[in-house]
Tab-separated table of C-alpha atoms in Angstrom:
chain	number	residue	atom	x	y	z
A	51	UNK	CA	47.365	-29.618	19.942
A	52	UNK	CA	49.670	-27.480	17.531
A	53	UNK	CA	47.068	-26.560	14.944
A	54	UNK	CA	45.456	-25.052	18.516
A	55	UNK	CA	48.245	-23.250	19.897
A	56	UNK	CA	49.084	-21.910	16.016
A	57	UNK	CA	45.611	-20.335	16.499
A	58	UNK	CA	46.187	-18.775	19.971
A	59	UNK	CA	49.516	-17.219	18.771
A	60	UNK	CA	47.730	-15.744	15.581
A	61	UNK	CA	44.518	-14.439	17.891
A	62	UNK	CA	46.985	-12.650	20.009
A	63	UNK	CA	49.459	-10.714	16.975
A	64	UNK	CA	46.063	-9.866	15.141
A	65	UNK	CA	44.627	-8.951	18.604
A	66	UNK	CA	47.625	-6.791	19.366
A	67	UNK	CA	47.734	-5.469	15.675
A	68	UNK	CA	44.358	-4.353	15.696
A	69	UNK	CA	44.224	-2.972	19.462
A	70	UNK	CA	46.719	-0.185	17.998
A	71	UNK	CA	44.832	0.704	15.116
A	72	UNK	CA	41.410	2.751	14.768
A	73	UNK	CA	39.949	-1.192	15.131
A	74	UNK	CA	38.628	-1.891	18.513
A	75	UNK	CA	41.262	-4.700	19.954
A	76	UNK	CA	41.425	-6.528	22.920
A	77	UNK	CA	45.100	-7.316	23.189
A	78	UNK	CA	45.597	-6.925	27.292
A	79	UNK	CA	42.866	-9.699	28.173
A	80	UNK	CA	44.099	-11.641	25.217
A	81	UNK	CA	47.991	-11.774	25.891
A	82	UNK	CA	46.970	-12.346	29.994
A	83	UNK	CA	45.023	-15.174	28.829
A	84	UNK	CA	48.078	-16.388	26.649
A	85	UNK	CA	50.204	-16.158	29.777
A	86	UNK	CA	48.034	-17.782	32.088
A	87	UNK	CA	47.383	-20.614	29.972
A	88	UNK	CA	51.103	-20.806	29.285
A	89	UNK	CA	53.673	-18.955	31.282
A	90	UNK	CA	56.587	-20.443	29.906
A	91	UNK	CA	56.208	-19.001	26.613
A	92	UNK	CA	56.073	-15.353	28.072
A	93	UNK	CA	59.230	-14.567	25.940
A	94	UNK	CA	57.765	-15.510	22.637
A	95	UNK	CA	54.222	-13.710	23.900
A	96	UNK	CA	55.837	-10.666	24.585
A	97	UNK	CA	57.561	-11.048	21.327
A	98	UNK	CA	54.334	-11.316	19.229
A	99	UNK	CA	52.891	-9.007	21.361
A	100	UNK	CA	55.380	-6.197	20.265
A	101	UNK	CA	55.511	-7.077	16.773
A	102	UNK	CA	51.841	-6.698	16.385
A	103	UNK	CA	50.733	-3.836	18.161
A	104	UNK	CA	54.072	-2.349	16.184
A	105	UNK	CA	52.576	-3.083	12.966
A	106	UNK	CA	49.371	-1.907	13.746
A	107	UNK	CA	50.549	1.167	14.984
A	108	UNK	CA	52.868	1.799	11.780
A	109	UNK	CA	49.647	1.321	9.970
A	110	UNK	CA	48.224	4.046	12.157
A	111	UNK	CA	51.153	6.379	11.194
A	112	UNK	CA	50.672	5.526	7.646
A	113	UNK	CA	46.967	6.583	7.907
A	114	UNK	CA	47.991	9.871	9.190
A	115	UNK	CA	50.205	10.386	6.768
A	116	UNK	CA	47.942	10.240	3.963
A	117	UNK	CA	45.357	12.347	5.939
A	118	UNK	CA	45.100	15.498	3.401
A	119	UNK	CA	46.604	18.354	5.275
A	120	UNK	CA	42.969	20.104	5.002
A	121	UNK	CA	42.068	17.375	7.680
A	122	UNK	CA	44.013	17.509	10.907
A	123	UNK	CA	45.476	15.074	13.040
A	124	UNK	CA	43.845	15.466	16.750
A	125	UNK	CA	45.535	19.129	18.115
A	126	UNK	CA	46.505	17.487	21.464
A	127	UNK	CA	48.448	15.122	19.452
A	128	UNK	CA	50.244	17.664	17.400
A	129	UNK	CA	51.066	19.673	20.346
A	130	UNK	CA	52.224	16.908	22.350
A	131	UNK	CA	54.994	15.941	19.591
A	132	UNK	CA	55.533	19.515	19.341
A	133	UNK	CA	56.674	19.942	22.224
A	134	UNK	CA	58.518	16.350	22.951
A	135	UNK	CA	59.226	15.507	19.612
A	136	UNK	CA	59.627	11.759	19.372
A	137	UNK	CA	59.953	10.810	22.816
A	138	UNK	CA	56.363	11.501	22.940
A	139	UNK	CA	55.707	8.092	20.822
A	140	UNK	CA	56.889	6.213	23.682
A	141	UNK	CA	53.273	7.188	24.836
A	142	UNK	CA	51.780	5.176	22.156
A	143	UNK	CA	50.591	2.428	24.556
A	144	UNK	CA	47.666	4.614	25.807
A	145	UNK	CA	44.545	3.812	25.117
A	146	UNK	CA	43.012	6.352	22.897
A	147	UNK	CA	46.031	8.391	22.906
A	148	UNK	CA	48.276	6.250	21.114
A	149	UNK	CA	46.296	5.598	17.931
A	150	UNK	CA	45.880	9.803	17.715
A	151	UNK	CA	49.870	10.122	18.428
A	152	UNK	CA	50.776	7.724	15.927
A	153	UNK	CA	48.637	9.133	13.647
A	154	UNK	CA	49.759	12.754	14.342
A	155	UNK	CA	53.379	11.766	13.700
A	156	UNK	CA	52.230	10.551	10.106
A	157	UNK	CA	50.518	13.643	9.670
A	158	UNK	CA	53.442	15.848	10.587
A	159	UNK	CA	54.987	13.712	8.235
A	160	UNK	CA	57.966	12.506	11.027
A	161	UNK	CA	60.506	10.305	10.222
A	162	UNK	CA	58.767	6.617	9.671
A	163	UNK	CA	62.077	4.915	11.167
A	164	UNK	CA	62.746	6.842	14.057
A	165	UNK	CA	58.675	7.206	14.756
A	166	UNK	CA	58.416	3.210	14.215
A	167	UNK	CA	61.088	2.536	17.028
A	168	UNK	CA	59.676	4.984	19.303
A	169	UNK	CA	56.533	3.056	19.124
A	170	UNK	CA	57.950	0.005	19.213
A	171	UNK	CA	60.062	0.692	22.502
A	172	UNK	CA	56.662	1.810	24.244
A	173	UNK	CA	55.008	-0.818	23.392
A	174	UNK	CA	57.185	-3.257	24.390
A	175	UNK	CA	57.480	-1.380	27.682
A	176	UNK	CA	54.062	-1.775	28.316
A	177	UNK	CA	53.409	-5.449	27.812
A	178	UNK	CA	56.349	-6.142	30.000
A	179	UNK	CA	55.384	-4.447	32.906
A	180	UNK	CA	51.884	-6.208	32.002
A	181	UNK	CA	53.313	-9.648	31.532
A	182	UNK	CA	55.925	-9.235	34.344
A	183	UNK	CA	52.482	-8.509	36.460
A	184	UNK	CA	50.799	-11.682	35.403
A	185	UNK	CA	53.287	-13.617	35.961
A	186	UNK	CA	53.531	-12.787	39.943
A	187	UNK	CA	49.722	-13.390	40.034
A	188	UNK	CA	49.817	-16.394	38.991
A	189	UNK	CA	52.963	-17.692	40.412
């Protein structure tokens, strides 16, 4: 029964990590399936949640950042921290978007700290309001 749930937990960090790098991830159906299976652990979901889409998207910085400067980071991206600067990392939790953001804040060569916590506080927006939501389905 442990050796199982040990499994689950790592399914859903690499899950998250990958869903916020260029890999294709699944880490929404995985962490509803985590909660429905075991809604008293939502804390400790959310948790590795977080953590692993946060790696994965500092990974995603990283790869921007050692884009040569002869390739460019998607223009929307650029323009979008442009013109909001960090804040717009707390966007990171789109689909899509968020791998080109984070990678357009590596490529523009922003702070890693600063750009790491921005992503990090919109991700762990977005799986609350998504694990907040499966919890009053299922209660």
């Amino acid at each position: 029964m442990m050796n199982e749930i040990w499994w689950q937990w790592l399914g859903l960090w690499f899950s998250a990590f990958s869903s916020a790098t260029i890999l294709p991830g699944t880490s929404d159906v995985v962490l509803v399936a985590m909660i429905h299976q075991h809604p008293q652990w939502w804390g400790w979901a959310w948790l590795i949640a977080t953590i692993g889409n946060s790696m994965g998207g500092v990974v995603s910085y990283y790869m921007g950042r050692l884009l040569p400067h002869k390739h460019r980071a998607p223009d929307k991206m650029i323009t979008w921290i442009y013109k909001y600067g960090y804040w717009a990392l707390l966007m990171s939790w789109v689909p899509f978007i968020g791998d080109g953001l984070a990678i357009a804040a590596g490529w523009l060569r922003l702070n890693v700290f600063l750009s790491a916590l921005m992503l990090t506080i919109g991700k762990f927006a977005r799986y609350g309001v998504l694990i907040f939501g499966t919890l009053q389905v299922i209660a």
